[in-house]
Amino acid sequence: MTQAPAPPRATRRPHDREIVALALPAFGALVSEPLFVMADSAIVGHLGTAQLAGLGVASALLTTAVSVFVFLAYATTAAVARRVGAGDLQAGIRQGMDGIWLALLLGAVVIATVLPSAPALVEIFGASDTAAPYATTYLRISSLGIPAMLVVLAATGVLRGLQNTRTPLYVAIAGFVANAALNAGLVYGADLGIAGSAWGTVIAQCGMAVAYLVVVVRGARKHGASLRPDAAGIRASAQAGVPLLVRTLSLRAILMIATAVAARLGDADIAAHQIILSLWSLLAFALDAIAIAGQAIIGRYLGADDAEGAREACRRMVQWGIATGFVLGVLVVIARPLFLPLFTSDTVVKDTALPALLLVALSQPICGIVFVLDGVLMGAGDGPYLAWAMVLTLVVFTPVALLVPVLGGGLTELWGAMTLMMTVRMLTLWLRARSGRWIVTGATR
């Protein structure tokens, strides 16, 4: 990002209003996602420990499978936003439909893979003999909802690209309410047990997908965009998603390595690590909301051939990211006496978590820069750079993390490695933003 004098207040205000208007609903939609799992856990937990354990294993598998395809939202947002900036809504919606068709194809592949391999997958994840049957049942039924979940991702990207984050928020709220009601009714009212929870979630996900499709199809008809699958467009959507898939897999590998190292440190360390990781993930939602606004805004500016507008928006969003990260860090420090007892009463676990928790607090401004620039480069369609940057980060993080137990380090040192990981990401993204090479204007990159 080239150095330049800060834009005057009159220039910043439109950016601020737009960032808030897009980020706040996006944050609400993001927070609603983990609430699905929490609702399922609360309802299934009363069936028994084995059922809850089975749900935990199946949910971890499903979350991993869906998170791998998050590029459906990211790539679609950038592509549609560019078309919107260029004033071609018909082409933008057409591009979004290609992403939705790709989601359906990928969903069919996942179902074909998961249904026959569910018992083996559950065994790989280490489910006990008592929990495995419940995990297999939940996984097989819930896999039927994966196409709907992927359609939701792609359609969310379409609406974000159209600068609409309110509709995803409304759909997410309705989906959460429907999911909770269906789960309670099918698990206890219909006495279907854990299978009822799975069916309730599938029905809610399908309902959300239908709601999105109604909105997108209505927009397509209004602007004369074709709804038919286009092989070239689907292929282009897949190609745009490959670099983001590499980025996502590299990030997932980092988180898995961190958890594996924490497990080797001892029971107190892995327990404390899970608590801190849950908080880290929650904080990420707030920062990711700004990144989502960045994807939509930057894509639109570049599509409108407004390179200077894109630079100014990037600069302002980085300021937002730093400020938000600072506020979140302060809140973590203030709330730590209240936060830790929510998860454990074990003094050893709390003492183990506290120093690492302070590291998380200190690193939040860095995280703010990382999330914002990640969103900016996604909005610019700079996926290949994001992929290589994340692979480099993985290469740097892995040996440092693996050396923690070898050198006698503990959880604090492991989260020091996590902070190093975010710092490497910040440097690679900042260098790219500063270079200006991400600024490629036009309706397509």
Short mmCIF file of C-alpha atoms in Angstrom, two decimals:
data_model
loop_
_atom_site.label_atom_id
_atom_site.label_comp_id
_atom_site.label_asym_id
_atom_site.label_seq_id
_atom_site.Cartn_x
_atom_site.Cartn_y
_atom_site.Cartn_z
CA MET A 1 0.00 0.00 0.00
CA THR A 2 1.70 3.16 -1.20
CA GLN A 3 2.41 5.83 1.37
CA ALA A 4 0.28 8.93 0.97
CA PRO A 5 -1.18 11.67 3.16
CA ALA A 6 -4.28 10.61 5.08
CA PRO A 7 -7.47 11.51 3.20
CA PRO A 8 -9.48 14.42 4.62
CA ARG A 9 -12.32 13.70 7.03
CA ALA A 10 -14.92 14.39 4.35
CA THR A 11 -13.39 11.61 2.25
CA ARG A 12 -13.19 9.16 5.14
CA ARG A 13 -16.80 9.53 6.24
CA PRO A 14 -18.38 7.77 3.22
CA HIS A 15 -15.94 4.89 3.70
CA ASP A 16 -16.81 4.71 7.40
CA ARG A 17 -20.55 4.62 6.75
CA GLU A 18 -20.14 1.96 4.08
CA ILE A 19 -17.81 -0.19 6.18
CA VAL A 20 -20.21 -0.10 9.13
CA ALA A 21 -23.26 -0.72 6.93
CA LEU A 22 -21.67 -3.85 5.46
CA ALA A 23 -19.66 -5.11 8.44
CA LEU A 24 -22.30 -5.05 11.18
CA PRO A 25 -24.82 -7.33 9.42
CA ALA A 26 -21.93 -9.53 8.26
CA PHE A 27 -20.79 -9.90 11.87
CA GLY A 28 -24.29 -10.94 12.94
CA ALA A 29 -24.45 -13.57 10.18
CA LEU A 30 -20.99 -14.90 11.08
CA VAL A 31 -21.83 -15.23 14.78
CA SER A 32 -25.03 -17.14 13.98
CA GLU A 33 -23.05 -19.95 12.30
CA PRO A 34 -21.50 -21.44 15.47
CA LEU A 35 -24.86 -21.05 17.19
CA PHE A 36 -26.17 -23.89 15.00
CA VAL A 37 -23.68 -26.29 16.58
CA MET A 38 -24.31 -24.88 20.05
CA ALA A 39 -28.07 -25.42 19.70
CA ASP A 40 -27.54 -28.98 18.49
CA SER A 41 -25.14 -29.65 21.37
CA ALA A 42 -27.53 -28.26 23.98
CA ILE A 43 -30.40 -30.43 22.74
CA VAL A 44 -28.44 -33.64 22.05
CA GLY A 45 -26.49 -33.27 25.30
CA HIS A 46 -29.60 -34.22 27.27
CA LEU A 47 -29.81 -37.55 25.43
CA GLY A 48 -26.57 -38.79 26.99
CA THR A 49 -22.79 -38.50 26.98
CA ALA A 50 -22.30 -40.99 24.12
CA GLN A 51 -24.73 -39.09 21.90
CA LEU A 52 -23.03 -35.76 22.66
CA ALA A 53 -19.61 -37.27 21.96
CA GLY A 54 -20.89 -38.64 18.66
CA LEU A 55 -22.27 -35.24 17.74
CA GLY A 56 -18.90 -33.66 18.55
CA VAL A 57 -17.03 -35.97 16.19
CA ALA A 58 -19.57 -35.64 13.37
CA SER A 59 -19.76 -31.85 13.73
CA ALA A 60 -15.98 -31.56 13.54
CA LEU A 61 -15.98 -33.56 10.30
CA LEU A 62 -18.83 -31.54 8.80
CA THR A 63 -17.30 -28.21 9.81
CA THR A 64 -14.00 -29.20 8.24
CA ALA A 65 -15.68 -30.33 5.03
CA VAL A 66 -17.67 -27.11 4.66
CA SER A 67 -14.85 -24.75 5.69
CA VAL A 68 -12.68 -26.18 2.91
CA PHE A 69 -15.19 -24.79 0.40
CA VAL A 70 -15.46 -21.30 1.91
CA PHE A 71 -13.82 -20.06 -1.30
CA LEU A 72 -17.31 -20.33 -2.83
CA ALA A 73 -18.25 -17.22 -0.85
CA TYR A 74 -14.93 -15.39 -1.17
CA ALA A 75 -14.35 -15.84 -4.89
CA THR A 76 -17.98 -15.13 -5.75
CA THR A 77 -18.00 -11.92 -3.70
CA ALA A 78 -14.98 -10.54 -5.54
CA ALA A 79 -16.21 -11.50 -9.00
CA VAL A 80 -19.73 -10.14 -8.51
CA ALA A 81 -18.51 -6.92 -6.86
CA ARG A 82 -16.30 -6.16 -9.87
CA ARG A 83 -19.24 -6.53 -12.22
CA VAL A 84 -21.34 -4.29 -9.97
CA GLY A 85 -18.61 -1.66 -10.04
CA ALA A 86 -18.54 -1.87 -13.82
CA GLY A 87 -22.31 -1.27 -13.88
CA ASP A 88 -23.13 -4.69 -15.32
CA LEU A 89 -25.51 -6.28 -12.82
CA GLN A 90 -26.66 -8.88 -15.34
CA ALA A 91 -23.13 -10.25 -15.75
CA GLY A 92 -22.58 -10.06 -11.99
CA ILE A 93 -25.62 -12.18 -11.20
CA ARG A 94 -24.74 -14.55 -14.04
CA GLN A 95 -21.29 -14.97 -12.45
CA GLY A 96 -22.98 -15.64 -9.13
CA MET A 97 -25.17 -18.34 -10.68
CA ASP A 98 -22.03 -20.07 -11.95
CA GLY A 99 -20.78 -20.16 -8.36
CA ILE A 100 -24.07 -21.63 -7.16
CA TRP A 101 -23.98 -24.37 -9.82
CA LEU A 102 -20.40 -25.15 -8.78
CA ALA A 103 -21.60 -25.43 -5.17
CA LEU A 104 -24.25 -27.97 -6.17
CA LEU A 105 -21.71 -30.06 -8.08
CA LEU A 106 -19.24 -30.03 -5.20
CA GLY A 107 -22.02 -30.87 -2.75
CA ALA A 108 -22.99 -33.94 -4.80
CA VAL A 109 -19.36 -35.11 -4.77
CA VAL A 110 -19.13 -34.68 -1.00
CA ILE A 111 -22.34 -36.68 -0.43
CA ALA A 112 -21.08 -39.47 -2.69
CA THR A 113 -17.87 -39.55 -0.65
CA VAL A 114 -19.23 -39.24 2.87
CA LEU A 115 -22.18 -41.66 2.78
CA PRO A 116 -20.13 -44.83 2.16
CA SER A 117 -17.08 -43.72 4.14
CA ALA A 118 -18.83 -42.32 7.25
CA PRO A 119 -17.85 -45.21 9.60
CA ALA A 120 -14.20 -45.01 8.51
CA LEU A 121 -14.12 -41.22 8.92
CA VAL A 122 -15.59 -41.49 12.41
CA GLU A 123 -12.98 -44.11 13.33
CA ILE A 124 -10.13 -41.92 12.02
CA PHE A 125 -11.31 -39.10 14.28
CA GLY A 126 -11.02 -41.45 17.26
CA ALA A 127 -14.64 -41.84 18.32
CA SER A 128 -15.15 -44.35 21.12
CA ASP A 129 -17.05 -47.59 20.55
CA THR A 130 -20.11 -46.17 22.31
CA ALA A 131 -20.05 -42.83 20.48
CA ALA A 132 -19.18 -44.14 16.99
CA PRO A 133 -22.70 -45.37 16.02
CA TYR A 134 -24.22 -42.00 16.94
CA ALA A 135 -21.48 -40.11 15.09
CA THR A 136 -22.01 -42.24 11.99
CA THR A 137 -25.78 -41.73 12.06
CA TYR A 138 -25.46 -37.96 12.46
CA LEU A 139 -22.74 -37.68 9.81
CA ARG A 140 -24.64 -39.67 7.17
CA ILE A 141 -27.88 -37.77 7.61
CA SER A 142 -26.23 -34.35 7.92
CA SER A 143 -24.13 -34.92 4.81
CA LEU A 144 -27.39 -34.69 2.83
CA GLY A 145 -27.49 -31.02 3.78
CA ILE A 146 -23.98 -30.23 2.51
CA PRO A 147 -25.14 -29.15 -0.99
CA ALA A 148 -27.52 -26.71 0.70
CA MET A 149 -24.70 -25.45 2.94
CA LEU A 150 -22.45 -24.87 -0.07
CA VAL A 151 -25.27 -23.11 -1.95
CA VAL A 152 -25.64 -20.84 1.07
CA LEU A 153 -21.91 -20.02 0.87
CA ALA A 154 -22.05 -19.22 -2.85
CA ALA A 155 -25.30 -17.26 -2.61
CA THR A 156 -23.95 -15.33 0.35
CA GLY A 157 -21.02 -14.36 -1.88
CA VAL A 158 -23.45 -13.16 -4.56
CA LEU A 159 -25.31 -10.91 -2.13
CA ARG A 160 -22.11 -9.59 -0.57
CA GLY A 161 -20.86 -8.76 -4.05
CA LEU A 162 -24.11 -6.88 -4.60
CA GLN A 163 -23.25 -4.91 -1.42
CA ASN A 164 -26.06 -6.63 0.49
CA THR A 165 -25.09 -8.11 3.86
CA ARG A 166 -28.48 -7.58 5.50
CA THR A 167 -30.28 -10.42 3.71
CA PRO A 168 -27.66 -13.01 4.84
CA LEU A 169 -28.17 -11.76 8.40
CA TYR A 170 -31.96 -12.20 8.20
CA VAL A 171 -31.63 -15.65 6.64
CA ALA A 172 -29.07 -16.70 9.25
CA ILE A 173 -31.35 -15.62 12.12
CA ALA A 174 -34.35 -17.41 10.59
CA GLY A 175 -32.21 -20.50 9.99
CA PHE A 176 -30.99 -20.56 13.59
CA VAL A 177 -34.53 -20.27 14.99
CA ALA A 178 -35.84 -22.97 12.63
CA ASN A 179 -32.91 -25.24 13.43
CA ALA A 180 -33.47 -24.99 17.19
CA ALA A 181 -37.23 -25.58 16.88
CA LEU A 182 -36.86 -28.51 14.49
CA ASN A 183 -34.17 -30.12 16.61
CA ALA A 184 -36.24 -29.92 19.77
CA GLY A 185 -39.35 -31.20 18.00
CA LEU A 186 -37.70 -34.10 16.19
CA VAL A 187 -35.36 -35.18 18.99
CA TYR A 188 -37.93 -35.15 21.78
CA GLY A 189 -41.37 -34.66 20.22
CA ALA A 190 -40.89 -37.30 17.51
CA ASP A 191 -38.47 -39.28 19.71
CA LEU A 192 -35.91 -39.63 16.87
CA GLY A 193 -32.88 -39.07 19.09
CA ILE A 194 -29.68 -37.89 17.46
CA ALA A 195 -31.12 -38.69 14.02
CA GLY A 196 -33.81 -36.09 14.71
CA SER A 197 -31.15 -33.48 15.41
CA ALA A 198 -29.46 -34.28 12.11
CA TRP A 199 -32.71 -34.12 10.14
CA GLY A 200 -33.67 -30.87 11.81
CA THR A 201 -30.36 -29.30 10.78
CA VAL A 202 -30.68 -30.59 7.21
CA ILE A 203 -34.21 -29.18 6.87
CA ALA A 204 -33.09 -25.78 8.27
CA GLN A 205 -30.10 -25.68 5.89
CA CYS A 206 -32.28 -26.54 2.91
CA GLY A 207 -34.71 -23.82 3.94
CA MET A 208 -31.87 -21.29 4.07
CA ALA A 209 -30.65 -22.37 0.63
CA VAL A 210 -34.16 -21.99 -0.81
CA ALA A 211 -34.46 -18.50 0.71
CA TYR A 212 -31.18 -17.45 -0.90
CA LEU A 213 -32.13 -18.95 -4.24
CA VAL A 214 -35.44 -17.08 -4.24
CA VAL A 215 -33.57 -13.78 -3.76
CA VAL A 216 -30.91 -14.56 -6.39
CA VAL A 217 -33.39 -15.92 -8.95
CA ARG A 218 -35.59 -12.85 -8.48
CA GLY A 219 -32.57 -10.65 -9.15
CA ALA A 220 -31.60 -12.73 -12.19
CA ARG A 221 -35.05 -12.38 -13.73
CA LYS A 222 -35.14 -8.66 -12.99
CA HIS A 223 -31.85 -8.06 -14.81
CA GLY A 224 -32.27 -10.68 -17.52
CA ALA A 225 -29.50 -13.01 -16.33
CA SER A 226 -29.64 -16.64 -17.41
CA LEU A 227 -30.19 -19.29 -14.75
CA ARG A 228 -28.87 -22.19 -16.83
CA PRO A 229 -25.52 -23.80 -15.94
CA ASP A 230 -22.67 -22.56 -18.11
CA ALA A 231 -19.71 -24.93 -18.34
CA ALA A 232 -17.19 -22.17 -19.07
CA GLY A 233 -18.50 -20.01 -16.21
CA ILE A 234 -18.49 -22.90 -13.74
CA ARG A 235 -14.95 -23.79 -14.79
CA ALA A 236 -13.87 -20.16 -14.32
CA SER A 237 -15.42 -20.11 -10.84
CA ALA A 238 -13.55 -23.29 -9.93
CA GLN A 239 -10.26 -21.90 -11.24
CA ALA A 240 -10.70 -18.71 -9.23
CA GLY A 241 -11.39 -20.81 -6.15
CA VAL A 242 -8.34 -23.09 -6.34
CA PRO A 243 -5.85 -20.56 -4.87
CA LEU A 244 -8.27 -19.72 -2.08
CA LEU A 245 -8.69 -23.45 -1.42
CA VAL A 246 -4.90 -23.73 -1.02
CA ARG A 247 -4.99 -20.77 1.36
CA THR A 248 -7.78 -22.31 3.44
CA LEU A 249 -6.13 -25.74 3.62
CA SER A 250 -2.85 -24.16 4.73
CA LEU A 251 -4.65 -22.24 7.48
CA ARG A 252 -6.49 -25.37 8.61
CA ALA A 253 -3.15 -27.21 8.71
CA ILE A 254 -1.72 -24.50 10.98
CA LEU A 255 -4.63 -24.82 13.42
CA MET A 256 -4.42 -28.62 13.40
CA ILE A 257 -0.66 -28.55 14.07
CA ALA A 258 -1.18 -26.13 16.95
CA THR A 259 -3.82 -28.42 18.49
CA ALA A 260 -1.62 -31.49 18.02
CA VAL A 261 1.31 -29.76 19.73
CA ALA A 262 -0.93 -28.61 22.60
CA ALA A 263 -2.11 -32.22 23.07
CA ARG A 264 1.52 -33.32 23.49
CA LEU A 265 2.06 -30.73 26.22
CA GLY A 266 -0.43 -32.37 28.61
CA ASP A 267 -4.08 -32.40 29.62
CA ALA A 268 -4.05 -28.97 31.25
CA ASP A 269 -2.37 -27.44 28.21
CA ILE A 270 -4.75 -28.92 25.64
CA ALA A 271 -7.74 -27.91 27.78
CA ALA A 272 -6.42 -24.36 28.08
CA HIS A 273 -5.58 -24.32 24.37
CA GLN A 274 -9.16 -25.20 23.43
CA ILE A 275 -10.49 -22.40 25.62
CA ILE A 276 -8.13 -19.84 24.08
CA LEU A 277 -8.77 -21.11 20.56
CA SER A 278 -12.51 -20.68 21.06
CA LEU A 279 -11.96 -17.07 22.14
CA TRP A 280 -9.53 -16.47 19.27
CA SER A 281 -12.16 -17.75 16.84
CA LEU A 282 -14.84 -15.51 18.36
CA LEU A 283 -12.59 -12.45 18.04
CA ALA A 284 -11.93 -13.45 14.44
CA PHE A 285 -15.64 -13.03 13.63
CA ALA A 286 -15.51 -9.32 14.49
CA LEU A 287 -12.40 -8.79 12.37
CA ASP A 288 -13.67 -10.99 9.55
CA ALA A 289 -16.77 -8.79 9.30
CA ILE A 290 -14.54 -5.87 8.30
CA ALA A 291 -12.73 -8.17 5.85
CA ILE A 292 -16.07 -9.06 4.23
CA ALA A 293 -16.85 -5.37 3.83
CA GLY A 294 -13.39 -5.04 2.27
CA GLN A 295 -14.07 -7.77 -0.27
CA ALA A 296 -17.27 -6.10 -1.44
CA ILE A 297 -16.00 -2.50 -1.43
CA ILE A 298 -12.63 -3.14 -3.06
CA GLY A 299 -14.12 -5.34 -5.78
CA ARG A 300 -16.63 -2.63 -6.62
CA TYR A 301 -14.02 0.14 -6.81
CA LEU A 302 -11.75 -1.91 -9.04
CA GLY A 303 -14.65 -2.87 -11.29
CA ALA A 304 -15.45 0.84 -11.64
CA ASP A 305 -11.81 1.55 -12.69
CA ASP A 306 -11.34 3.66 -9.55
CA ALA A 307 -7.84 2.70 -8.42
CA GLU A 308 -7.49 5.69 -6.10
CA GLY A 309 -10.84 4.93 -4.45
CA ALA A 310 -9.64 1.37 -3.84
CA ARG A 311 -6.41 2.64 -2.26
CA GLU A 312 -8.26 5.04 0.03
CA ALA A 313 -10.78 2.38 1.03
CA CYS A 314 -7.93 -0.05 1.77
CA ARG A 315 -6.14 2.54 3.89
CA ARG A 316 -9.28 3.36 5.86
CA MET A 317 -10.17 -0.29 6.45
CA VAL A 318 -6.67 -0.98 7.77
CA GLN A 319 -7.21 1.83 10.27
CA TRP A 320 -10.51 0.21 11.22
CA GLY A 321 -8.78 -3.15 11.62
CA ILE A 322 -6.08 -1.74 13.91
CA ALA A 323 -8.59 0.19 16.02
CA THR A 324 -10.95 -2.79 16.31
CA GLY A 325 -8.06 -5.09 17.19
CA PHE A 326 -6.91 -2.70 19.91
CA VAL A 327 -10.40 -2.51 21.41
CA LEU A 328 -10.79 -6.31 21.31
CA GLY A 329 -7.39 -6.74 22.97
CA VAL A 330 -8.35 -4.39 25.80
CA LEU A 331 -11.66 -6.23 26.25
CA VAL A 332 -9.84 -9.57 26.51
CA VAL A 333 -7.57 -8.21 29.25
CA ILE A 334 -10.48 -6.71 31.18
CA ALA A 335 -12.76 -9.74 30.79
CA ARG A 336 -10.21 -12.47 31.48
CA PRO A 337 -11.26 -12.95 35.16
CA LEU A 338 -14.83 -13.54 33.94
CA PHE A 339 -14.03 -15.46 30.77
CA LEU A 340 -11.90 -18.31 32.08
CA PRO A 341 -14.30 -19.46 34.85
CA LEU A 342 -17.02 -19.89 32.20
CA PHE A 343 -15.05 -22.81 30.77
CA THR A 344 -13.25 -24.35 33.73
CA SER A 345 -12.96 -24.32 37.50
CA ASP A 346 -9.57 -26.07 37.36
CA THR A 347 -6.95 -23.69 38.77
CA VAL A 348 -4.14 -25.38 36.84
CA VAL A 349 -5.95 -24.90 33.52
CA LYS A 350 -6.72 -21.26 34.32
CA ASP A 351 -3.12 -20.57 35.35
CA THR A 352 -1.88 -22.23 32.16
CA ALA A 353 -4.25 -20.24 29.98
CA LEU A 354 -3.67 -16.79 31.46
CA PRO A 355 -0.23 -15.90 29.98
CA ALA A 356 -1.26 -17.23 26.56
CA LEU A 357 -4.49 -15.26 26.81
CA LEU A 358 -2.50 -12.06 27.31
CA LEU A 359 -0.53 -12.87 24.16
CA VAL A 360 -3.80 -13.20 22.26
CA ALA A 361 -4.86 -9.79 23.58
CA LEU A 362 -1.58 -8.14 22.54
CA SER A 363 -1.76 -9.66 19.06
CA GLN A 364 -5.25 -8.39 18.20
CA PRO A 365 -4.09 -5.22 16.36
CA ILE A 366 -1.88 -7.48 14.22
CA CYS A 367 -4.87 -9.75 13.60
CA GLY A 368 -6.89 -6.69 12.62
CA ILE A 369 -4.40 -5.78 9.89
CA VAL A 370 -4.22 -9.39 8.69
CA PHE A 371 -7.98 -9.89 8.38
CA VAL A 372 -8.54 -6.56 6.64
CA LEU A 373 -5.74 -6.99 4.10
CA ASP A 374 -6.83 -10.58 3.52
CA GLY A 375 -10.28 -9.22 2.61
CA VAL A 376 -8.83 -6.45 0.45
CA LEU A 377 -6.73 -8.87 -1.61
CA MET A 378 -9.65 -11.29 -1.91
CA GLY A 379 -11.81 -8.45 -3.14
CA ALA A 380 -9.13 -7.66 -5.68
CA GLY A 381 -9.12 -11.27 -6.88
CA ASP A 382 -5.49 -11.67 -5.81
CA GLY A 383 -5.98 -15.33 -4.84
CA PRO A 384 -2.67 -16.73 -6.14
CA TYR A 385 -0.67 -14.36 -3.93
CA LEU A 386 -2.83 -15.22 -0.91
CA ALA A 387 -2.20 -18.92 -1.54
CA TRP A 388 1.58 -18.61 -1.74
CA ALA A 389 1.67 -16.24 1.25
CA MET A 390 -0.24 -18.74 3.39
CA VAL A 391 1.93 -21.65 2.27
CA LEU A 392 5.00 -19.59 3.27
CA THR A 393 3.39 -18.89 6.63
CA LEU A 394 2.76 -22.61 7.13
CA VAL A 395 6.39 -23.38 6.29
CA VAL A 396 7.61 -20.84 8.87
CA PHE A 397 5.12 -21.82 11.58
CA THR A 398 5.45 -25.61 11.44
CA PRO A 399 9.06 -26.05 12.66
CA VAL A 400 8.67 -23.33 15.28
CA ALA A 401 5.54 -24.96 16.70
CA LEU A 402 7.00 -28.47 16.62
CA LEU A 403 10.08 -27.26 18.52
CA VAL A 404 7.97 -25.97 21.43
CA PRO A 405 7.70 -29.32 23.29
CA VAL A 406 11.19 -30.37 22.20
CA LEU A 407 12.71 -27.29 23.84
CA GLY A 408 10.60 -27.66 26.97
CA GLY A 409 8.17 -24.88 26.12
CA GLY A 410 4.54 -24.74 27.14
CA LEU A 411 1.27 -23.27 26.00
CA THR A 412 2.55 -19.70 26.23
CA GLU A 413 5.38 -20.52 23.83
CA LEU A 414 2.94 -22.27 21.50
CA TRP A 415 0.78 -19.15 21.35
CA GLY A 416 3.98 -17.20 20.83
CA ALA A 417 4.37 -19.32 17.68
CA MET A 418 0.76 -18.49 16.76
CA THR A 419 1.55 -14.78 17.19
CA LEU A 420 4.60 -15.26 14.97
CA MET A 421 2.33 -16.90 12.39
CA MET A 422 0.01 -13.87 12.36
CA THR A 423 3.01 -11.53 12.16
CA VAL A 424 4.34 -13.36 9.11
CA ARG A 425 0.90 -13.12 7.52
CA MET A 426 0.78 -9.40 8.31
CA LEU A 427 4.18 -8.79 6.69
CA THR A 428 3.40 -10.73 3.53
CA LEU A 429 0.02 -9.03 3.12
CA TRP A 430 1.36 -5.55 3.94
CA LEU A 431 4.16 -5.91 1.38
CA ARG A 432 1.64 -6.89 -1.27
CA ALA A 433 -0.74 -4.07 -0.37
CA ARG A 434 2.11 -1.54 -0.33
CA SER A 435 3.34 -2.66 -3.76
CA GLY A 436 0.03 -1.81 -5.41
CA ARG A 437 0.27 -4.90 -7.65
CA TRP A 438 -3.12 -6.04 -6.42
CA ILE A 439 -4.75 -3.05 -8.08
CA VAL A 440 -6.04 -4.44 -11.37
CA THR A 441 -9.07 -2.51 -12.58
CA GLY A 442 -11.87 -3.66 -14.87
CA ALA A 443 -14.94 -5.87 -14.81
CA THR A 444 -12.68 -8.96 -14.70
CA ARG A 445 -9.18 -9.41 -13.34
#
